[in-house]
Amino acid sequence: PVNPNQFIRFWIQLKYDSNVITSTLNLVSDPKSPFYGQYLSFQDLSELIPLSNSDFIPIYDWLFTSGVKPEHITTYLDSIQV
């Protein structure tokens, strides 16, 4: 039997096209690139991830409907930890 009071931590990764991020990271990591060493700030990286708050809403709705409390949810740039 499953204990209904036991919490299980898990992540939900939102899918998006990561080609722009991959290309940018390759440019700043390639010594032959003029962008070499120009590492991204958190803000720079977040602007490359094409997700908005509205992309998370269906997942929040599902979690809340399933009984997950808001205080058990942590949102990151492209994922949710529950």
mmCIF file of N, CA, C and O in Angstrom:
data_model
loop_
_atom_site.group_PDB
_atom_site.id
_atom_site.type_symbol
_atom_site.label_atom_id
_atom_site.label_comp_id
_atom_site.label_asym_id
_atom_site.label_seq_id
_atom_site.Cartn_x
_atom_site.Cartn_y
_atom_site.Cartn_z
ATOM 1 N N PRO A 1 0.825 -1.196 0.000
ATOM 2 C CA PRO A 1 0.000 0.000 0.000
ATOM 3 C C PRO A 1 0.870 1.261 0.000
ATOM 4 O O PRO A 1 1.950 1.286 0.561
ATOM 5 N N VAL A 2 0.344 2.301 -0.584
ATOM 6 C CA VAL A 2 1.046 3.574 -0.680
ATOM 7 C C VAL A 2 0.603 4.471 0.474
ATOM 8 O O VAL A 2 -0.578 4.581 0.778
ATOM 9 N N ASN A 3 1.575 5.104 1.116
ATOM 10 C CA ASN A 3 1.287 6.046 2.188
ATOM 11 C C ASN A 3 0.836 7.363 1.564
ATOM 12 O O ASN A 3 1.611 8.033 0.888
ATOM 13 N N PRO A 4 -0.418 7.781 1.769
ATOM 14 C CA PRO A 4 -0.914 9.022 1.148
ATOM 15 C C PRO A 4 -0.251 10.286 1.680
ATOM 16 O O PRO A 4 -0.386 11.356 1.098
ATOM 17 N N ASN A 5 0.481 10.191 2.785
ATOM 18 C CA ASN A 5 1.157 11.347 3.360
ATOM 19 C C ASN A 5 2.606 11.474 2.923
ATOM 20 O O ASN A 5 3.292 12.400 3.321
ATOM 21 N N GLN A 6 3.063 10.534 2.116
ATOM 22 C CA GLN A 6 4.453 10.560 1.663
ATOM 23 C C GLN A 6 4.574 11.424 0.403
ATOM 24 O O GLN A 6 3.802 11.297 -0.528
ATOM 25 N N PHE A 7 5.556 12.332 0.424
ATOM 26 C CA PHE A 7 5.804 13.199 -0.722
ATOM 27 C C PHE A 7 6.878 12.589 -1.600
ATOM 28 O O PHE A 7 7.859 12.029 -1.114
ATOM 29 N N ILE A 8 6.700 12.723 -2.889
ATOM 30 C CA ILE A 8 7.688 12.279 -3.864
ATOM 31 C C ILE A 8 8.091 13.499 -4.680
ATOM 32 O O ILE A 8 7.246 14.183 -5.250
ATOM 33 N N ARG A 9 9.383 13.796 -4.714
ATOM 34 C CA ARG A 9 9.893 14.921 -5.501
ATOM 35 C C ARG A 9 10.057 14.486 -6.947
ATOM 36 O O ARG A 9 10.569 13.403 -7.218
ATOM 37 N N PHE A 10 9.620 15.340 -7.872
ATOM 38 C CA PHE A 10 9.848 15.069 -9.285
ATOM 39 C C PHE A 10 9.920 16.383 -10.055
ATOM 40 O O PHE A 10 9.536 17.435 -9.561
ATOM 41 N N TRP A 11 10.465 16.277 -11.271
ATOM 42 C CA TRP A 11 10.621 17.441 -12.153
ATOM 43 C C TRP A 11 9.754 17.260 -13.380
ATOM 44 O O TRP A 11 9.601 16.150 -13.883
ATOM 45 N N ILE A 12 9.227 18.371 -13.867
ATOM 46 C CA ILE A 12 8.527 18.401 -15.152
ATOM 47 C C ILE A 12 9.319 19.346 -16.042
ATOM 48 O O ILE A 12 9.473 20.528 -15.732
ATOM 49 N N GLN A 13 9.829 18.819 -17.121
ATOM 50 C CA GLN A 13 10.631 19.605 -18.063
ATOM 51 C C GLN A 13 9.735 20.032 -19.223
ATOM 52 O O GLN A 13 9.118 19.193 -19.858
ATOM 53 N N LEU A 14 9.655 21.329 -19.488
ATOM 54 C CA LEU A 14 8.875 21.808 -20.613
ATOM 55 C C LEU A 14 9.709 21.703 -21.881
ATOM 56 O O LEU A 14 10.900 22.000 -21.877
ATOM 57 N N LYS A 15 9.070 21.283 -22.943
ATOM 58 C CA LYS A 15 9.774 21.090 -24.203
ATOM 59 C C LYS A 15 9.767 22.392 -25.011
ATOM 60 O O LYS A 15 8.766 23.091 -25.074
ATOM 61 N N TYR A 16 10.903 22.678 -25.614
ATOM 62 C CA TYR A 16 11.032 23.839 -26.493
ATOM 63 C C TYR A 16 12.202 23.597 -27.420
ATOM 64 O O TYR A 16 13.013 22.698 -27.196
ATOM 65 N N ASP A 17 12.295 24.402 -28.454
ATOM 66 C CA ASP A 17 13.386 24.267 -29.409
ATOM 67 C C ASP A 17 14.649 24.870 -28.792
ATOM 68 O O ASP A 17 14.724 26.063 -28.558
ATOM 69 N N SER A 18 15.630 24.031 -28.538
ATOM 70 C CA SER A 18 16.847 24.494 -27.869
ATOM 71 C C SER A 18 17.983 24.802 -28.837
ATOM 72 O O SER A 18 19.118 25.007 -28.415
ATOM 73 N N ASN A 19 17.701 24.862 -30.128
ATOM 74 C CA ASN A 19 18.757 25.126 -31.117
ATOM 75 C C ASN A 19 19.456 26.458 -30.895
ATOM 76 O O ASN A 19 20.674 26.558 -31.046
ATOM 77 N N VAL A 20 18.712 27.491 -30.541
ATOM 78 C CA VAL A 20 19.306 28.815 -30.328
ATOM 79 C C VAL A 20 20.261 28.776 -29.136
ATOM 80 O O VAL A 20 21.375 29.311 -29.194
ATOM 81 N N ILE A 21 19.840 28.121 -28.063
ATOM 82 C CA ILE A 21 20.699 28.027 -26.883
ATOM 83 C C ILE A 21 21.957 27.235 -27.210
ATOM 84 O O ILE A 21 23.069 27.650 -26.869
ATOM 85 N N THR A 22 21.785 26.109 -27.878
ATOM 86 C CA THR A 22 22.933 25.269 -28.235
ATOM 87 C C THR A 22 23.913 26.033 -29.109
ATOM 88 O O THR A 22 25.133 26.011 -28.868
ATOM 89 N N SER A 23 23.404 26.729 -30.102
ATOM 90 C CA SER A 23 24.274 27.510 -30.996
ATOM 91 C C SER A 23 25.022 28.593 -30.231
ATOM 92 O O SER A 23 26.227 28.792 -30.424
ATOM 93 N N THR A 24 24.313 29.285 -29.359
ATOM 94 C CA THR A 24 24.929 30.364 -28.585
ATOM 95 C C THR A 24 26.007 29.813 -27.648
ATOM 96 O O THR A 24 27.101 30.375 -27.553
ATOM 97 N N LEU A 25 25.706 28.711 -26.980
ATOM 98 C CA LEU A 25 26.696 28.119 -26.071
ATOM 99 C C LEU A 25 27.922 27.624 -26.833
ATOM 100 O O LEU A 25 29.050 27.746 -26.344
ATOM 101 N N ASN A 26 27.707 27.095 -28.026
ATOM 102 C CA ASN A 26 28.844 26.676 -28.842
ATOM 103 C C ASN A 26 29.710 27.862 -29.242
ATOM 104 O O ASN A 26 30.938 27.770 -29.244
ATOM 105 N N LEU A 27 29.092 28.991 -29.569
ATOM 106 C CA LEU A 27 29.848 30.186 -29.968
ATOM 107 C C LEU A 27 30.719 30.728 -28.837
ATOM 108 O O LEU A 27 31.875 31.092 -29.059
ATOM 109 N N VAL A 28 30.170 30.764 -27.627
ATOM 110 C CA VAL A 28 30.952 31.318 -26.514
ATOM 111 C C VAL A 28 31.992 30.330 -25.993
ATOM 112 O O VAL A 28 32.872 30.708 -25.216
ATOM 113 N N SER A 29 31.902 29.076 -26.437
ATOM 114 C CA SER A 29 32.843 28.048 -25.977
ATOM 115 C C SER A 29 33.916 27.703 -27.004
ATOM 116 O O SER A 29 34.859 26.986 -26.687
ATOM 117 N N ASP A 30 33.764 28.213 -28.219
ATOM 118 C CA ASP A 30 34.705 27.890 -29.295
ATOM 119 C C ASP A 30 35.802 28.961 -29.361
ATOM 120 O O ASP A 30 35.530 30.122 -29.655
ATOM 121 N N PRO A 31 37.060 28.578 -29.116
ATOM 122 C CA PRO A 31 38.155 29.560 -29.142
ATOM 123 C C PRO A 31 38.304 30.274 -30.487
ATOM 124 O O PRO A 31 38.857 31.365 -30.541
ATOM 125 N N LYS A 32 37.771 29.717 -31.549
ATOM 126 C CA LYS A 32 37.860 30.345 -32.871
ATOM 127 C C LYS A 32 36.727 31.338 -33.118
ATOM 128 O O LYS A 32 36.741 32.066 -34.100
ATOM 129 N N SER A 33 35.755 31.374 -32.236
ATOM 130 C CA SER A 33 34.605 32.259 -32.395
ATOM 131 C C SER A 33 34.912 33.652 -31.854
ATOM 132 O O SER A 33 35.576 33.797 -30.829
ATOM 133 N N PRO A 34 34.415 34.688 -32.524
ATOM 134 C CA PRO A 34 34.597 36.048 -31.988
ATOM 135 C C PRO A 34 33.828 36.262 -30.672
ATOM 136 O O PRO A 34 34.073 37.223 -29.959
ATOM 137 N N PHE A 35 32.923 35.348 -30.355
ATOM 138 C CA PHE A 35 32.136 35.453 -29.124
ATOM 139 C C PHE A 35 32.710 34.612 -27.987
ATOM 140 O O PHE A 35 32.129 34.537 -26.910
ATOM 141 N N TYR A 36 33.867 34.007 -28.246
ATOM 142 C CA TYR A 36 34.496 33.141 -27.251
ATOM 143 C C TYR A 36 34.719 33.889 -25.936
ATOM 144 O O TYR A 36 35.207 35.013 -25.908
ATOM 145 N N GLY A 37 34.310 33.258 -24.852
ATOM 146 C CA GLY A 37 34.514 33.841 -23.529
ATOM 147 C C GLY A 37 33.467 34.859 -23.113
ATOM 148 O O GLY A 37 33.503 35.340 -21.995
ATOM 149 N N GLN A 38 32.541 35.200 -24.003
ATOM 150 C CA GLN A 38 31.484 36.159 -23.662
ATOM 151 C C GLN A 38 30.296 35.375 -23.086
ATOM 152 O O GLN A 38 29.265 35.224 -23.728
ATOM 153 N N TYR A 39 30.484 34.906 -21.888
ATOM 154 C CA TYR A 39 29.506 34.018 -21.279
ATOM 155 C C TYR A 39 28.204 34.739 -20.984
ATOM 156 O O TYR A 39 28.160 35.958 -20.846
ATOM 157 N N LEU A 40 27.158 33.959 -20.884
ATOM 158 C CA LEU A 40 25.823 34.508 -20.709
ATOM 159 C C LEU A 40 25.502 34.749 -19.238
ATOM 160 O O LEU A 40 25.829 33.930 -18.387
ATOM 161 N N SER A 41 24.832 35.846 -18.993
ATOM 162 C CA SER A 41 24.291 36.079 -17.660
ATOM 163 C C SER A 41 22.992 35.283 -17.550
ATOM 164 O O SER A 41 22.469 34.761 -18.550
ATOM 165 N N PHE A 42 22.465 35.196 -16.359
ATOM 166 C CA PHE A 42 21.180 34.526 -16.165
ATOM 167 C C PHE A 42 20.112 35.187 -17.022
ATOM 168 O O PHE A 42 19.295 34.517 -17.651
ATOM 169 N N GLN A 43 20.117 36.509 -17.075
ATOM 170 C CA GLN A 43 19.143 37.254 -17.874
ATOM 171 C C GLN A 43 19.300 36.920 -19.356
ATOM 172 O O GLN A 43 18.311 36.711 -20.063
ATOM 173 N N ASP A 44 20.541 36.874 -19.850
ATOM 174 C CA ASP A 44 20.782 36.524 -21.251
ATOM 175 C C ASP A 44 20.227 35.143 -21.572
ATOM 176 O O ASP A 44 19.566 34.941 -22.592
ATOM 177 N N LEU A 45 20.505 34.200 -20.699
ATOM 178 C CA LEU A 45 20.038 32.834 -20.910
ATOM 179 C C LEU A 45 18.519 32.760 -20.883
ATOM 180 O O LEU A 45 17.902 32.114 -21.738
ATOM 181 N N SER A 46 17.904 33.438 -19.947
ATOM 182 C CA SER A 46 16.448 33.391 -19.843
ATOM 183 C C SER A 46 15.772 33.979 -21.083
ATOM 184 O O SER A 46 14.693 33.535 -21.467
ATOM 185 N N GLU A 47 16.409 34.941 -21.721
ATOM 186 C CA GLU A 47 15.835 35.522 -22.940
ATOM 187 C C GLU A 47 15.930 34.568 -24.130
ATOM 188 O O GLU A 47 15.198 34.719 -25.101
ATOM 189 N N LEU A 48 16.818 33.580 -24.057
ATOM 190 C CA LEU A 48 16.954 32.604 -25.138
ATOM 191 C C LEU A 48 15.960 31.451 -25.012
ATOM 192 O O LEU A 48 15.769 30.698 -25.970
ATOM 193 N N ILE A 49 15.344 31.301 -23.869
ATOM 194 C CA ILE A 49 14.383 30.216 -23.666
ATOM 195 C C ILE A 49 13.000 30.744 -24.044
ATOM 196 O O ILE A 49 12.472 31.642 -23.390
ATOM 197 N N PRO A 50 12.414 30.177 -25.096
ATOM 198 C CA PRO A 50 11.167 30.725 -25.634
ATOM 199 C C PRO A 50 9.915 30.254 -24.891
ATOM 200 O O PRO A 50 8.952 29.812 -25.490
ATOM 201 N N LEU A 51 9.922 30.363 -23.580
ATOM 202 C CA LEU A 51 8.756 29.987 -22.784
ATOM 203 C C LEU A 51 8.231 31.215 -22.063
ATOM 204 O O LEU A 51 8.994 32.087 -21.676
ATOM 205 N N SER A 52 6.929 31.245 -21.882
ATOM 206 C CA SER A 52 6.320 32.342 -21.134
ATOM 207 C C SER A 52 5.519 31.754 -19.979
ATOM 208 O O SER A 52 5.319 30.541 -19.894
ATOM 209 N N ASN A 53 5.035 32.595 -19.118
ATOM 210 C CA ASN A 53 4.231 32.127 -17.986
ATOM 211 C C ASN A 53 3.028 31.328 -18.445
ATOM 212 O O ASN A 53 2.629 30.373 -17.783
ATOM 213 N N SER A 54 2.448 31.703 -19.580
ATOM 214 C CA SER A 54 1.263 30.998 -20.069
ATOM 215 C C SER A 54 1.567 29.545 -20.446
ATOM 216 O O SER A 54 0.665 28.706 -20.450
ATOM 217 N N ASP A 55 2.818 29.225 -20.735
ATOM 218 C CA ASP A 55 3.194 27.841 -21.040
ATOM 219 C C ASP A 55 3.133 26.955 -19.794
ATOM 220 O O ASP A 55 2.981 25.739 -19.897
ATOM 221 N N PHE A 56 3.244 27.556 -18.621
ATOM 222 C CA PHE A 56 3.239 26.803 -17.370
ATOM 223 C C PHE A 56 1.833 26.599 -16.802
ATOM 224 O O PHE A 56 1.620 25.698 -15.996
ATOM 225 N N ILE A 57 0.884 27.429 -17.210
ATOM 226 C CA ILE A 57 -0.457 27.415 -16.608
ATOM 227 C C ILE A 57 -1.154 26.059 -16.703
ATOM 228 O O ILE A 57 -1.700 25.584 -15.700
ATOM 229 N N PRO A 58 -1.160 25.381 -17.863
ATOM 230 C CA PRO A 58 -1.824 24.064 -17.896
ATOM 231 C C PRO A 58 -1.201 23.058 -16.919
ATOM 232 O O PRO A 58 -1.908 22.228 -16.343
ATOM 233 N N ILE A 59 0.091 23.159 -16.711
ATOM 234 C CA ILE A 59 0.758 22.241 -15.788
ATOM 235 C C ILE A 59 0.373 22.580 -14.353
ATOM 236 O O ILE A 59 0.069 21.690 -13.559
ATOM 237 N N TYR A 60 0.352 23.876 -14.020
ATOM 238 C CA TYR A 60 -0.092 24.279 -12.680
ATOM 239 C C TYR A 60 -1.523 23.800 -12.433
ATOM 240 O O TYR A 60 -1.832 23.280 -11.367
ATOM 241 N N ASP A 61 -2.384 24.008 -13.420
ATOM 242 C CA ASP A 61 -3.781 23.585 -13.281
ATOM 243 C C ASP A 61 -3.871 22.092 -12.989
ATOM 244 O O ASP A 61 -4.618 21.665 -12.108
ATOM 245 N N TRP A 62 -3.105 21.302 -13.733
ATOM 246 C CA TRP A 62 -3.103 19.856 -13.526
ATOM 247 C C TRP A 62 -2.593 19.506 -12.125
ATOM 248 O O TRP A 62 -3.175 18.670 -11.431
ATOM 249 N N LEU A 63 -1.515 20.157 -11.705
ATOM 250 C CA LEU A 63 -0.951 19.882 -10.379
ATOM 251 C C LEU A 63 -1.944 20.244 -9.276
ATOM 252 O O LEU A 63 -2.162 19.466 -8.340
ATOM 253 N N PHE A 64 -2.570 21.428 -9.378
ATOM 254 C CA PHE A 64 -3.514 21.868 -8.357
ATOM 255 C C PHE A 64 -4.735 20.947 -8.316
ATOM 256 O O PHE A 64 -5.217 20.595 -7.241
ATOM 257 N N THR A 65 -5.220 20.544 -9.488
ATOM 258 C CA THR A 65 -6.353 19.631 -9.564
ATOM 259 C C THR A 65 -6.007 18.284 -8.939
ATOM 260 O O THR A 65 -6.876 17.603 -8.382
ATOM 261 N N SER A 66 -4.742 17.907 -9.018
ATOM 262 C CA SER A 66 -4.278 16.636 -8.454
ATOM 263 C C SER A 66 -3.976 16.729 -6.962
ATOM 264 O O SER A 66 -3.538 15.754 -6.358
ATOM 265 N N GLY A 67 -4.165 17.910 -6.380
ATOM 266 C CA GLY A 67 -3.988 18.070 -4.941
ATOM 267 C C GLY A 67 -2.638 18.601 -4.502
ATOM 268 O O GLY A 67 -2.354 18.647 -3.300
ATOM 269 N N VAL A 68 -1.800 19.007 -5.446
ATOM 270 C CA VAL A 68 -0.496 19.560 -5.084
ATOM 271 C C VAL A 68 -0.695 20.997 -4.607
ATOM 272 O O VAL A 68 -1.375 21.792 -5.249
ATOM 273 N N LYS A 69 -0.103 21.313 -3.478
ATOM 274 C CA LYS A 69 -0.227 22.658 -2.923
ATOM 275 C C LYS A 69 0.838 23.575 -3.543
ATOM 276 O O LYS A 69 1.951 23.135 -3.843
ATOM 277 N N PRO A 70 0.504 24.857 -3.732
ATOM 278 C CA PRO A 70 1.452 25.795 -4.344
ATOM 279 C C PRO A 70 2.815 25.841 -3.651
ATOM 280 O O PRO A 70 3.837 26.002 -4.312
ATOM 281 N N GLU A 71 2.841 25.661 -2.346
ATOM 282 C CA GLU A 71 4.117 25.734 -1.637
ATOM 283 C C GLU A 71 5.032 24.545 -1.937
ATOM 284 O O GLU A 71 6.213 24.560 -1.576
ATOM 285 N N HIS A 72 4.516 23.536 -2.622
ATOM 286 C CA HIS A 72 5.335 22.385 -3.006
ATOM 287 C C HIS A 72 5.828 22.481 -4.447
ATOM 288 O O HIS A 72 6.378 21.513 -4.982
ATOM 289 N N ILE A 73 5.623 23.624 -5.070
ATOM 290 C CA ILE A 73 5.996 23.807 -6.478
ATOM 291 C C ILE A 73 7.069 24.890 -6.582
ATOM 292 O O ILE A 73 6.924 25.978 -6.021
ATOM 293 N N THR A 74 8.142 24.577 -7.299
ATOM 294 C CA THR A 74 9.192 25.554 -7.583
ATOM 295 C C THR A 74 9.338 25.633 -9.092
ATOM 296 O O THR A 74 9.506 24.613 -9.761
ATOM 297 N N THR A 75 9.270 26.844 -9.619
ATOM 298 C CA THR A 75 9.350 27.041 -11.058
ATOM 299 C C THR A 75 10.718 27.583 -11.442
ATOM 300 O O THR A 75 11.233 28.491 -10.797
ATOM 301 N N TYR A 76 11.284 26.992 -12.480
ATOM 302 C CA TYR A 76 12.577 27.430 -13.034
ATOM 303 C C TYR A 76 12.332 27.923 -14.457
ATOM 304 O O TYR A 76 11.192 28.003 -14.897
ATOM 305 N N LEU A 77 13.384 28.281 -15.164
ATOM 306 C CA LEU A 77 13.230 28.833 -16.509
ATOM 307 C C LEU A 77 12.478 27.906 -17.459
ATOM 308 O O LEU A 77 11.674 28.359 -18.266
ATOM 309 N N ASP A 78 12.752 26.610 -17.373
ATOM 310 C CA ASP A 78 12.163 25.673 -18.323
ATOM 311 C C ASP A 78 11.646 24.406 -17.656
ATOM 312 O O ASP A 78 11.426 23.395 -18.329
ATOM 313 N N SER A 79 11.428 24.462 -16.354
ATOM 314 C CA SER A 79 10.980 23.264 -15.659
ATOM 315 C C SER A 79 10.261 23.625 -14.363
ATOM 316 O O SER A 79 10.326 24.763 -13.894
ATOM 317 N N ILE A 80 9.611 22.619 -13.820
ATOM 318 C CA ILE A 80 8.907 22.767 -12.548
ATOM 319 C C ILE A 80 9.348 21.617 -11.658
ATOM 320 O O ILE A 80 9.385 20.461 -12.091
ATOM 321 N N GLN A 81 9.684 21.936 -10.422
ATOM 322 C CA GLN A 81 9.994 20.898 -9.448
ATOM 323 C C GLN A 81 8.820 20.801 -8.483
ATOM 324 O O GLN A 81 8.321 21.814 -7.984
ATOM 325 N N VAL A 82 8.372 19.591 -8.253
ATOM 326 C CA VAL A 82 7.246 19.349 -7.365
ATOM 327 C C VAL A 82 7.709 18.462 -6.227
ATOM 328 O O VAL A 82 8.468 17.543 -6.411
#
